[in-house]
């Protein structure tokens, strides 16, 4: 079983994000960078498969700048076997990332691709779906449980009405939801071992892909500050205010 | 608990850390936030050690992490220091456990043990499956270990030990004690395993500090020890003192963690709490305290990092360790006391970690060479004149 796990470098969820005055991006000084938490869950899930099937190989891949090595090394320290960094300079849109990952998948020929359902920076929630489409593979998104047996994958996914169970033949694409697992820490011996694991860099130009962005980020803005709430004396007053002031009734 | 652990890096020291050093720190920080913080106040209140955390620390490879081989992680001394810092941001008692296990017990075996002793004990101790303690201090000999009264006398092909050791961290839970005793040939070290006839331990009660840590007395009453249990490479007081240098190195880092937790707690608290017309942090008296804390902690960070760099190059001198232990701990203690003051009445209850850190740091100031003793060691180093016998 070979599992490909695409990961993204994002600001630590605990970081306070500040939008630059000109709206062109976020201030990156003092930002701590981490593996996108949903992708970290994907790494963990791949490692759990490997624990059950020791002959498995877990390959982590990222599409980004040289600094992204840091997150790939973290995944290697958690236990992934090797890493691939496709080097590209921003801006990169989701379509380009999906096309690059599809190309890496074509070269690597994994049995399964697991990745986060979305990245916590732009929350686009597109890469897994696009990747499955480009590869012509089945997909199961928002997985809260994954089981592998006899060349098939069974995924329980969280949908609005409850739980849905899907089953598909490998190869396929899974995107992870929050409750799939709790990722391990990189152990200290794991961190030392990771230093000797392979991290291959591929300049994106060598892939010969057309990556012209279809999406352009025009401006970023902070959400407007929330107003303080107000206490009302009675249900009647509430209804009246919802009608006259909030105009939602 | 509000933010208590976050980063405090006023001078951008992050860039001097290797990627694996940052990762090791982040692993321990995450462990402390998720697994230590939720249980530590209860352990401190009840006066119990968080034994359930030991296997987890073993799995993560924390014990003896700066030793190489024998199942140890082989990390740099800077990485080891960062780990100690993060553990002590959780609790000084937890860091003490790790210090004793790693820098005193494992290091003593690593540096002075036979190949057989190293193979038998180190991998198990690295995993946290065997716990060690370090018996040097005695009821009447703390700062003056050369006056030790515990004796090991030759008995056929082995030894018989008599004496009492006191203030021994991990004593009652240890599977093996590194015991230092006077012999006719001078000071020697022995490995005495739990359950040996005549060897008993009990805990010291009534502590107001390090309540989430075990502090014990070890009693040796005609305890038979084999020659194969003696540490063959250890001769004279130099051997245990070199172990203490290792542990003090970790303490110099650890104290920063406790101080940082107190500072960040006080910063958040004084920004959030309003008295009269503004947040407490808006008053000059409060800002002066916060700035002094920041300055002290930042100085301590610079000292610790430089000390770690020197240790990694094999150039660290014992008087530099005395300098760092003495300064960093007193800075941490002062920061904790200032934070306690800034939190007002909330500074005396365990809704906040500050009073616990403050009480713990009183111990850290005393153990592993008191503040006064390190002053004398430094005084001797710079004048060439010993102000003690």
Coordinates of C-alpha atoms in Angstrom, one line a residue:
Chain A
X1 CA 0.0 0.0 0.0
X2 CA 1.5 3.3 -1.1
X3 CA -0.2 6.4 0.3
X4 CA 0.4 10.0 -0.9
X5 CA -0.4 12.7 1.5
X6 CA -0.4 16.3 0.2
X7 CA 0.2 18.9 2.9
X8 CA 0.0 22.7 3.1
X9 CA 2.0 25.2 5.2
X10 CA -0.4 27.5 7.0
X11 CA -0.2 29.9 10.0
X12 CA -0.6 28.3 13.4
X13 CA -4.3 28.4 14.2
X14 CA -3.3 30.1 17.5
X15 CA -1.6 33.0 15.7
X16 CA -3.5 36.3 15.6
X17 CA -3.7 37.1 11.9
X18 CA -3.1 40.7 10.9
X19 CA -4.1 41.8 7.3
X20 CA -1.6 44.2 5.7
X21 CA -2.8 47.8 5.3
X22 CA -2.9 47.5 1.5
X23 CA -5.0 44.3 1.6
X24 CA -2.4 42.4 -0.4
X25 CA -1.9 39.7 2.2
X26 CA -1.3 39.0 5.8
X27 CA 1.6 40.2 8.0
X28 CA 4.0 37.2 8.2
X29 CA 6.4 38.6 10.8
X30 CA 6.1 36.6 14.1
X31 CA 3.8 34.1 12.4
X32 CA 4.5 30.5 13.4
X33 CA 3.9 28.1 10.5
X34 CA 2.5 24.6 10.9
X35 CA 1.1 21.8 8.8
X36 CA -2.5 22.5 8.0
X37 CA -4.3 20.7 10.9
X38 CA -6.6 18.8 8.5
X39 CA -3.5 17.6 6.6
X40 CA -1.9 16.6 9.9
X41 CA -4.9 14.4 10.4
X42 CA -4.3 12.9 6.9
X43 CA -0.6 12.2 7.8
X44 CA -1.8 10.5 11.0
X45 CA -4.3 8.4 9.2
X46 CA -1.7 7.3 6.6
X47 CA 0.7 6.4 9.5
X48 CA -2.0 4.3 11.1
X49 CA -2.5 2.3 7.9
X50 CA 1.2 1.8 7.8
X51 CA 1.2 0.5 11.3
X52 CA -1.4 -2.1 10.3
X53 CA 0.3 -2.9 7.0
X54 CA 4.0 -2.4 7.7
X55 CA 5.0 -2.9 4.0
X56 CA 3.2 0.4 3.2
X57 CA 5.0 3.6 2.1
X58 CA 3.8 7.0 3.2
X59 CA 5.0 9.8 0.9
X60 CA 4.2 13.4 1.8
X61 CA 4.1 16.1 -0.9
X62 CA 3.9 19.8 -0.8
X63 CA 3.6 22.5 -3.5
X64 CA 5.3 25.7 -2.4
X65 CA 8.5 27.6 -1.5
X66 CA 11.7 26.2 0.0
X67 CA 10.5 27.2 3.5
X68 CA 7.8 24.5 3.2
X69 CA 10.5 21.9 3.8
X70 CA 10.0 22.6 7.5
X71 CA 6.5 21.2 7.4
X72 CA 7.6 18.2 5.3
X73 CA 10.3 17.5 7.8
X74 CA 7.7 17.6 10.6
X75 CA 5.7 15.0 8.7
X76 CA 8.8 12.9 8.2
X77 CA 9.5 13.2 12.0
X78 CA 5.9 11.9 12.7
X79 CA 6.8 8.8 10.6
X80 CA 6.3 9.4 6.9
X81 CA 8.9 7.6 4.8
X82 CA 9.9 10.3 2.3
X83 CA 8.9 13.7 1.0
X84 CA 8.5 15.6 -2.3
X85 CA 8.5 19.4 -2.5
X86 CA 7.4 20.8 -5.8
X87 CA 9.0 24.2 -5.8
X88 CA 6.8 27.1 -7.0
X89 CA 6.5 30.8 -6.1
X90 CA 3.2 32.4 -5.3
X91 CA 0.6 33.2 -6.4
X92 CA -0.7 29.7 -7.0
X93 CA -4.4 29.0 -7.2
X94 CA -6.2 25.8 -6.2
X95 CA -6.5 24.6 -9.8
X96 CA -2.7 24.8 -10.3
X97 CA -2.0 22.9 -7.0
X98 CA -4.5 20.2 -8.1
X99 CA -2.8 19.8 -11.5
X100 CA 0.6 19.6 -9.9
X101 CA -0.5 17.0 -7.4
X102 CA -2.2 15.0 -10.2
X103 CA 1.1 15.0 -12.0
X104 CA 3.0 13.9 -8.8
X105 CA 0.4 11.2 -8.4
X106 CA 0.9 10.0 -11.9
X107 CA 4.6 9.6 -11.2
X108 CA 4.3 8.1 -7.8
X109 CA 1.3 5.8 -8.6
X110 CA -0.1 5.6 -5.0
X111 CA -3.0 3.3 -4.1
X112 CA -4.5 6.1 -2.0
X113 CA -4.3 9.8 -1.6
X114 CA -5.3 11.3 1.8
X115 CA -5.4 15.0 2.4
X116 CA -7.2 17.6 4.5
X117 CA -10.7 18.6 3.5
X118 CA -9.6 22.2 3.5
X119 CA -6.7 24.4 4.6
X120 CA -7.4 26.6 7.5
X121 CA -5.9 29.7 5.7
X122 CA -8.2 30.1 2.7
X123 CA -10.7 27.4 3.5
X124 CA -11.2 26.7 -0.2
X125 CA -12.1 23.0 0.2
X126 CA -11.3 22.2 -3.4
X127 CA -8.0 20.4 -3.9
X128 CA -9.2 16.8 -3.0
X129 CA -12.2 17.0 -5.3
X130 CA -10.3 18.6 -8.2
X131 CA -7.5 16.0 -7.8
X132 CA -9.9 13.1 -7.9
X133 CA -11.5 14.5 -11.0
X134 CA -8.2 15.1 -12.8
X135 CA -7.1 11.5 -12.0
X136 CA -10.5 10.0 -12.8
X137 CA -10.5 8.4 -9.3
X138 CA -13.3 7.9 -6.8
X139 CA -13.4 10.3 -3.9
X140 CA -14.7 10.3 -0.4
X141 CA -14.6 13.7 1.3
X142 CA -15.0 14.7 5.0
X143 CA -14.0 11.3 6.3
X144 CA -14.6 10.5 9.9
X145 CA -13.6 6.8 9.6
X146 CA -11.5 5.0 7.1
X147 CA -11.2 1.2 6.6
X148 CA -9.2 -0.6 4.0
X149 CA -9.8 -4.3 3.1
X150 CA -9.4 -6.4 -0.1
X151 CA -8.5 -3.6 -2.4
X152 CA -11.5 -1.5 -1.3
X153 CA -11.8 1.5 0.9
X154 CA -14.8 2.2 3.1
X155 CA -15.3 5.7 4.4
X156 CA -17.7 7.1 6.9
X157 CA -18.4 10.7 6.2
X158 CA -20.1 13.4 8.2
X159 CA -22.9 15.0 6.2
X160 CA -25.6 17.4 7.3
X161 CA -28.2 14.7 8.0
X162 CA -25.9 12.3 9.9
X163 CA -23.4 9.8 8.7
X164 CA -22.9 8.4 5.2
X165 CA -20.9 5.3 4.4
X166 CA -19.2 5.1 1.0
X167 CA -17.1 2.2 -0.4
X168 CA -14.9 2.4 -3.5
X169 CA -12.2 0.4 -5.2
X170 CA -8.6 1.7 -4.9
X171 CA -7.0 3.9 -6.0
X172 CA -9.0 6.8 -4.7
X173 CA -8.9 10.1 -2.9
X174 CA -10.0 10.8 0.7
X175 CA -10.3 14.1 2.5
X176 CA -10.2 14.2 6.2
X177 CA -12.6 15.7 8.7
X178 CA -11.7 16.9 12.2
X179 CA -12.8 13.8 14.1
X180 CA -11.0 11.2 12.0
X181 CA -8.2 10.9 14.5
X182 CA -5.9 12.8 16.9
X183 CA -2.4 13.3 15.3
X184 CA 0.6 12.1 17.2
X185 CA 3.5 14.3 18.2
X186 CA 6.8 13.9 16.4
X187 CA 8.9 12.0 18.9
X188 CA 12.5 13.0 19.6
X189 CA 14.0 9.8 18.0
X190 CA 11.6 10.4 15.1
X191 CA 12.9 13.9 14.7
X192 CA 16.5 12.6 14.5
X193 CA 15.5 9.9 12.0
X194 CA 13.8 12.4 9.8
X195 CA 17.0 14.2 9.2
X196 CA 18.2 11.2 7.1
X197 CA 15.0 10.6 5.1
X198 CA 14.8 11.6 1.5
X199 CA 13.3 15.0 0.7
X200 CA 13.2 15.5 -3.1
X201 CA 12.7 18.9 -4.6
X202 CA 11.2 19.3 -8.1
X203 CA 11.3 22.7 -9.7
X204 CA 7.8 23.2 -11.1
X205 CA 9.1 24.3 -14.5
X206 CA 10.4 20.8 -15.1
X207 CA 6.8 19.4 -15.0
X208 CA 5.8 21.2 -18.2
X209 CA 2.3 22.0 -16.9
X210 CA 0.1 25.0 -17.9
X211 CA -0.5 26.6 -14.5
X212 CA -1.9 30.0 -15.5
X213 CA -4.0 31.0 -12.5
X214 CA -7.8 31.2 -13.1
X215 CA -8.3 32.8 -9.7
X216 CA -7.0 36.1 -8.5
X217 CA -7.0 37.4 -4.9
X218 CA -7.9 41.0 -5.3
X219 CA -7.9 42.2 -1.7
X220 CA -7.9 40.8 1.9
X221 CA -9.8 42.5 4.7
X222 CA -10.3 41.8 8.4
X223 CA -13.8 40.8 9.4
X224 CA -15.6 43.8 10.9
X225 CA -15.7 44.0 14.7
X226 CA -18.7 42.4 16.3
X227 CA -21.0 44.7 18.2
X228 CA -21.7 44.0 21.8
X229 CA -25.0 42.1 22.4
X230 CA -28.0 43.6 24.2
X231 CA -30.3 42.1 26.8
X232 CA -34.0 42.3 26.2
X233 CA -36.7 42.1 28.9
X234 CA -39.2 39.8 27.3
X235 CA -39.9 37.5 24.3
X236 CA -42.3 40.1 23.0
X237 CA -39.6 42.8 23.0
X238 CA -37.3 40.4 21.2
X239 CA -39.8 39.7 18.5
X240 CA -40.6 43.3 18.1
X241 CA -36.9 44.2 17.7
X242 CA -36.2 41.4 15.3
X243 CA -39.0 42.8 13.2
X244 CA -38.4 46.6 13.5
X245 CA -34.6 46.8 14.0
X246 CA -33.0 43.6 12.6
X247 CA -35.7 43.3 10.0
X248 CA -35.4 39.5 9.9
X249 CA -39.0 38.8 10.7
Chain B
X1 CA -6.6 28.3 31.7
X2 CA -5.8 31.2 29.5
X3 CA -2.7 31.4 27.4
X4 CA 0.1 30.3 29.6
X5 CA 2.8 28.9 27.5
X6 CA 3.1 30.8 24.2
X7 CA 6.2 32.2 22.7
X8 CA 8.3 34.9 24.3
X9 CA 11.2 35.8 21.9
X10 CA 11.9 39.5 22.2
X11 CA 15.3 39.2 20.5
X12 CA 14.5 36.8 17.7
X13 CA 16.5 33.8 19.1
X14 CA 14.3 31.5 17.0
X15 CA 16.6 31.9 14.0
X16 CA 19.6 30.4 16.0
X17 CA 17.7 27.1 16.4
X18 CA 18.1 24.2 14.1
X19 CA 14.9 22.8 12.6
X20 CA 15.1 19.7 14.7
X21 CA 15.6 21.8 17.8
X22 CA 12.4 23.8 17.1
X23 CA 10.5 20.6 16.4
X24 CA 11.7 19.0 19.6
X25 CA 10.6 22.1 21.5
X26 CA 7.2 22.1 19.8
X27 CA 6.6 18.5 20.6
X28 CA 7.3 19.0 24.3
X29 CA 5.3 22.2 24.3
X30 CA 2.3 20.5 22.7
X31 CA 2.7 17.6 25.2
X32 CA 2.7 20.0 28.1
X33 CA -0.3 22.0 26.9
X34 CA -2.4 19.0 26.1
X35 CA -1.4 16.5 28.7
X36 CA 0.3 18.2 31.6
X37 CA -1.6 21.5 32.0
X38 CA -5.0 19.8 32.5
X39 CA -3.8 17.6 35.4
X40 CA -1.0 19.5 37.1
X41 CA -3.0 21.7 39.5
X42 CA -4.7 18.6 40.9
X43 CA -1.4 16.8 41.4
X44 CA 0.1 19.8 43.1
X45 CA -3.0 20.3 45.4
X46 CA -2.9 16.6 46.3
X47 CA 0.8 16.4 46.6
X48 CA 1.2 13.6 44.1
X49 CA 3.5 13.0 41.2
X50 CA 1.9 12.6 37.7
X51 CA 3.3 9.1 37.2
X52 CA 0.8 8.5 34.4
X53 CA 2.9 11.0 32.3
X54 CA 6.2 9.0 32.6
X55 CA 5.4 6.4 29.9
X56 CA 4.3 9.2 27.6
X57 CA 7.5 11.1 28.1
X58 CA 9.4 7.9 27.4
X59 CA 7.5 7.3 24.2
X60 CA 8.4 10.9 23.1
X61 CA 12.0 10.2 23.8
X62 CA 12.5 12.9 26.4
X63 CA 14.7 11.0 28.8
X64 CA 18.4 11.2 28.1
X65 CA 17.6 12.9 24.8
X66 CA 21.0 14.5 24.6
X67 CA 22.8 11.2 25.1
X68 CA 23.8 9.1 22.1
X69 CA 23.2 5.4 21.6
X70 CA 21.5 2.9 24.1
X71 CA 18.1 4.0 22.8
X72 CA 18.6 7.7 23.5
X73 CA 17.6 10.3 20.9
X74 CA 21.1 11.8 20.4
X75 CA 19.8 15.4 20.2
X76 CA 21.8 18.6 20.7
X77 CA 22.2 20.1 24.1
X78 CA 20.3 23.2 22.9
X79 CA 17.4 20.8 22.0
X80 CA 17.6 19.2 25.4
X81 CA 17.6 22.7 27.1
X82 CA 14.5 23.7 25.1
X83 CA 12.7 20.5 26.2
X84 CA 13.5 21.3 29.9
X85 CA 12.2 24.8 29.3
X86 CA 8.9 23.6 28.0
X87 CA 8.6 20.9 30.7
X88 CA 9.1 23.5 33.4
X89 CA 6.6 25.8 31.8
X90 CA 4.3 23.0 32.9
X91 CA 5.7 22.4 36.3
X92 CA 9.1 22.5 38.0
X93 CA 8.4 19.1 39.5
X94 CA 7.9 17.5 36.1
X95 CA 11.1 19.0 34.9
X96 CA 12.9 17.8 38.1
X97 CA 11.8 14.3 37.3
X98 CA 13.2 14.6 33.8
X99 CA 16.4 16.2 35.1
X100 CA 17.0 13.5 37.6
X101 CA 16.2 10.7 35.3
X102 CA 18.3 12.1 32.4
X103 CA 21.1 14.3 33.7
X104 CA 21.8 12.6 37.1
X105 CA 20.8 9.0 36.9
X106 CA 21.2 8.2 33.2
X107 CA 24.2 10.5 32.8
X108 CA 26.0 8.9 35.7
X109 CA 25.6 5.4 34.1
X110 CA 26.4 6.8 30.7
X111 CA 29.6 8.5 31.8
X112 CA 30.8 6.2 34.6
X113 CA 29.1 2.8 34.1
X114 CA 30.4 -0.4 32.6
X115 CA 29.3 -1.4 29.1
X116 CA 27.0 -4.0 30.7
X117 CA 25.5 -1.5 33.1
X118 CA 24.8 0.9 30.2
X119 CA 23.2 -1.8 28.1
X120 CA 21.0 -3.0 30.9
X121 CA 19.8 0.3 32.3
X122 CA 19.9 3.1 29.6
X123 CA 17.5 1.8 27.0
X124 CA 14.9 1.0 29.7
X125 CA 15.4 4.3 31.4
X126 CA 15.1 6.2 28.1
X127 CA 11.7 4.6 27.7
X128 CA 10.7 5.5 31.2
X129 CA 10.2 1.8 32.1
X130 CA 12.9 2.1 34.7
X131 CA 13.2 5.2 37.0
X132 CA 16.4 6.4 38.5
X133 CA 17.3 8.6 41.4
X134 CA 20.6 10.2 42.6
X135 CA 21.7 9.8 46.2
X136 CA 24.4 12.4 47.0
X137 CA 22.9 14.9 49.5
X138 CA 22.6 13.8 53.2
X139 CA 20.7 15.2 56.1
X140 CA 23.8 17.0 57.4
X141 CA 25.7 17.6 54.1
X142 CA 24.0 19.6 51.4
X143 CA 26.3 22.3 50.0
X144 CA 29.2 20.4 51.5
X145 CA 29.1 16.9 49.9
X146 CA 32.7 16.3 50.7
X147 CA 31.6 15.8 54.3
X148 CA 29.4 12.9 53.4
X149 CA 29.0 10.2 56.0
X150 CA 27.5 7.3 54.0
X151 CA 30.2 4.6 53.9
X152 CA 30.7 1.6 51.7
X153 CA 33.2 -0.9 53.1
X154 CA 34.7 -3.9 51.4
X155 CA 33.1 -7.2 52.3
X156 CA 34.6 -10.2 50.5
X157 CA 34.2 -9.5 46.7
X158 CA 31.5 -6.9 47.3
X159 CA 30.5 -4.0 49.5
X160 CA 28.3 -3.2 52.5
X161 CA 26.8 0.3 52.6
X162 CA 25.5 2.2 55.6
X163 CA 24.1 5.8 55.6
X164 CA 21.2 8.1 54.9
X165 CA 20.5 10.3 51.9
X166 CA 17.9 13.0 52.0
X167 CA 16.1 15.4 49.6
X168 CA 16.3 12.8 46.9
X169 CA 13.9 13.5 44.0
X170 CA 12.1 10.3 42.8
X171 CA 13.5 8.3 45.7
X172 CA 10.5 6.2 46.5
X173 CA 9.5 5.5 42.9
X174 CA 13.0 4.8 41.7
X175 CA 13.9 1.3 40.4
X176 CA 17.6 2.1 40.7
X177 CA 19.5 4.5 42.9
X178 CA 22.8 6.0 41.9
X179 CA 24.4 6.0 45.3
X180 CA 27.5 7.9 46.3
X181 CA 29.5 6.7 49.3
X182 CA 32.8 7.2 51.0
X183 CA 35.2 4.2 50.8
X184 CA 38.8 3.6 52.0
X185 CA 39.9 4.5 48.4
X186 CA 37.8 7.7 48.3
X187 CA 34.3 8.5 47.0
X188 CA 32.7 5.8 44.8
X189 CA 29.4 5.4 43.0
X190 CA 27.1 2.3 43.1
X191 CA 23.9 1.2 41.5
X192 CA 21.5 0.0 44.2
X193 CA 18.2 -1.5 43.0
X194 CA 14.9 -1.2 44.7
X195 CA 14.0 -4.0 47.1
X196 CA 17.6 -4.8 48.1
X197 CA 17.6 -6.0 51.8
X198 CA 18.4 -3.2 54.2
X199 CA 17.5 -0.4 51.6
X200 CA 14.4 1.5 52.5
X201 CA 12.9 4.8 51.3
X202 CA 10.2 7.1 52.4
X203 CA 8.8 10.4 51.2
X204 CA 9.4 13.8 52.9
X205 CA 6.0 15.2 53.9
X206 CA 4.8 18.8 54.5
X207 CA 6.3 20.4 51.5
X208 CA 4.9 23.8 50.4
X209 CA 6.9 23.6 47.2
X210 CA 7.5 21.0 44.5
X211 CA 4.3 19.3 45.7
X212 CA 3.8 17.6 42.3
X213 CA 7.2 16.0 42.7
X214 CA 8.5 13.2 44.9
X215 CA 11.2 14.1 47.4
X216 CA 12.5 11.2 49.6
X217 CA 14.9 9.9 52.1
X218 CA 17.0 6.8 51.3
X219 CA 18.2 4.7 54.2
X220 CA 21.0 2.1 53.8
X221 CA 21.3 -0.3 56.7
X222 CA 24.0 -2.9 56.0
X223 CA 23.0 -3.1 52.3
X224 CA 25.1 -5.6 50.4
X225 CA 26.2 -4.3 46.9
X226 CA 28.2 -6.4 44.4
X227 CA 31.4 -5.1 42.8
X228 CA 29.6 -5.5 39.4
X229 CA 27.1 -2.8 40.7
X230 CA 29.9 -0.3 41.3
X231 CA 30.2 2.4 38.6
X232 CA 33.8 1.5 37.5
X233 CA 34.8 4.8 35.9
X234 CA 33.7 7.0 38.9
X235 CA 36.5 8.0 41.4
X236 CA 36.3 10.9 43.7
X237 CA 33.8 13.8 44.2
X238 CA 34.5 14.9 40.6
X239 CA 32.2 12.2 39.3
X240 CA 28.9 13.3 41.0
X241 CA 29.8 16.9 40.6
X242 CA 30.0 16.4 36.8
X243 CA 26.5 14.9 36.9
X244 CA 25.3 18.0 38.8
X245 CA 26.8 20.2 36.1
X246 CA 24.6 18.4 33.5
X247 CA 21.5 18.8 35.7
X248 CA 22.2 22.5 36.4
X249 CA 22.6 23.1 32.7
X250 CA 19.0 21.8 32.3
X251 CA 17.8 23.9 35.3
X252 CA 19.2 27.1 33.7
X253 CA 16.9 26.4 30.8
X254 CA 14.0 25.1 32.8
X255 CA 13.6 28.2 35.0
X256 CA 12.9 30.2 31.8
X257 CA 9.9 28.1 31.2
X258 CA 8.4 28.7 34.6
X259 CA 9.2 32.4 34.4
X260 CA 7.7 32.7 30.9
X261 CA 4.4 31.1 32.1
X262 CA 4.2 33.6 34.9
X263 CA 5.0 36.6 32.7
X264 CA 2.5 35.7 30.0
X265 CA -0.2 35.0 32.7
X266 CA 0.5 38.4 34.3
X267 CA 0.5 40.2 31.0
X268 CA -2.8 38.7 30.0
X269 CA -4.3 39.3 33.4
X270 CA -3.2 42.9 33.7
X271 CA -4.4 43.7 30.2
X272 CA -7.8 42.2 30.9
X273 CA -8.5 43.4 34.4
X274 CA -9.8 47.0 34.8
X275 CA -9.5 49.0 38.0
X276 CA -10.5 52.6 38.2
X277 CA -10.5 53.9 34.7
X278 CA -8.3 51.6 32.8
X279 CA -6.7 48.1 32.5
X280 CA -4.1 47.4 35.2
X281 CA -1.5 47.1 32.4
X282 CA -2.1 50.8 31.7
X283 CA -0.6 51.9 35.0
X284 CA 3.1 52.8 35.1
X285 CA 3.7 50.7 38.3
X286 CA 2.4 47.6 36.5
X287 CA 4.3 48.3 33.3
X288 CA 7.5 48.7 35.2
X289 CA 7.0 45.2 36.7
X290 CA 6.2 43.7 33.4
X291 CA 9.2 45.3 31.7
X292 CA 11.5 44.1 34.4
X293 CA 10.1 40.6 34.0
X294 CA 10.6 40.7 30.2
X295 CA 14.1 42.0 30.6
X296 CA 15.1 39.3 33.1
X297 CA 13.6 36.5 31.1
X298 CA 15.2 37.7 27.9
X299 CA 18.6 37.9 29.6
X300 CA 18.1 34.4 30.8
X301 CA 17.2 33.2 27.3
X302 CA 20.4 34.7 25.9
X303 CA 22.5 33.1 28.6
X304 CA 20.9 29.7 28.2
X305 CA 21.2 29.7 24.4
X306 CA 24.9 30.7 24.5
X307 CA 25.6 28.1 27.2
X308 CA 23.9 25.5 25.0
X309 CA 26.0 26.5 22.0
X310 CA 29.2 26.2 24.2
X311 CA 28.1 22.8 25.5
X312 CA 27.4 21.5 22.0
X313 CA 31.0 22.5 21.1
X314 CA 32.4 20.9 24.2
X315 CA 33.6 24.3 25.5
X316 CA 31.2 24.8 28.4
X317 CA 33.0 25.5 31.7
X318 CA 31.4 24.6 35.1
X319 CA 31.6 28.2 36.3
X320 CA 29.5 29.2 33.3
X321 CA 26.9 26.7 34.4
X322 CA 27.0 28.2 37.9
X323 CA 26.5 31.6 36.4
X324 CA 23.5 30.5 34.3
X325 CA 21.9 28.4 37.1
X326 CA 22.3 31.2 39.6
X327 CA 21.1 34.1 37.4
X328 CA 18.3 32.4 35.5
X329 CA 16.7 30.9 38.6
X330 CA 16.8 34.1 40.6
X331 CA 15.3 36.0 37.6
X332 CA 12.6 33.4 37.3
X333 CA 11.8 33.5 41.0
X334 CA 11.6 37.3 40.9
X335 CA 9.4 37.2 37.9
X336 CA 7.1 34.7 39.6
X337 CA 6.9 36.9 42.7
X338 CA 6.2 39.9 40.6
X339 CA 3.5 38.0 38.7
X340 CA 2.0 36.8 42.0
X341 CA 1.8 40.4 43.1
X342 CA 0.2 41.6 39.9
X343 CA -2.5 39.0 40.1
X344 CA -3.6 40.3 43.5
X345 CA -5.8 37.9 45.3
X346 CA -6.0 35.7 42.2
X347 CA -2.3 35.3 42.6
X348 CA -2.7 33.0 45.6
X349 CA -5.2 30.6 44.1
X350 CA -4.7 27.7 41.7
X351 CA -7.1 29.1 39.1
X352 CA -3.8 30.5 37.8
X353 CA -0.5 28.7 37.6
X354 CA 1.5 31.6 39.1
X355 CA 1.5 30.7 42.8
X356 CA 2.5 27.1 42.0
X357 CA 5.4 28.2 39.9
X358 CA 6.5 30.7 42.6
X359 CA 6.5 28.1 45.3
X360 CA 8.3 25.6 43.1
X361 CA 11.0 28.1 42.2
X362 CA 11.9 28.5 45.9
X363 CA 13.1 24.9 45.6
X364 CA 14.8 25.5 42.3
X365 CA 16.7 28.4 43.9
X366 CA 18.0 26.1 46.6
X367 CA 18.6 22.7 45.0
X368 CA 21.5 21.8 42.7
X369 CA 23.8 24.3 44.4
X370 CA 22.1 27.1 46.2
X371 CA 22.2 30.7 45.0
X372 CA 24.8 31.4 47.6
X373 CA 27.0 28.5 46.7
X374 CA 27.1 29.4 43.1
X375 CA 28.0 32.9 44.1
X376 CA 31.0 31.5 46.0
X377 CA 31.9 29.3 43.0
X378 CA 31.9 32.3 40.7
X379 CA 33.8 34.4 43.3
X380 CA 36.5 31.7 43.4
X381 CA 36.5 31.5 39.6
X382 CA 37.1 35.2 39.1
X383 CA 39.5 35.9 42.0
X384 CA 41.3 32.6 42.3
X385 CA 40.5 32.8 46.1
X386 CA 38.1 30.3 47.6
X387 CA 35.8 31.9 50.2
X388 CA 34.8 28.5 51.6
X389 CA 36.7 25.5 52.8

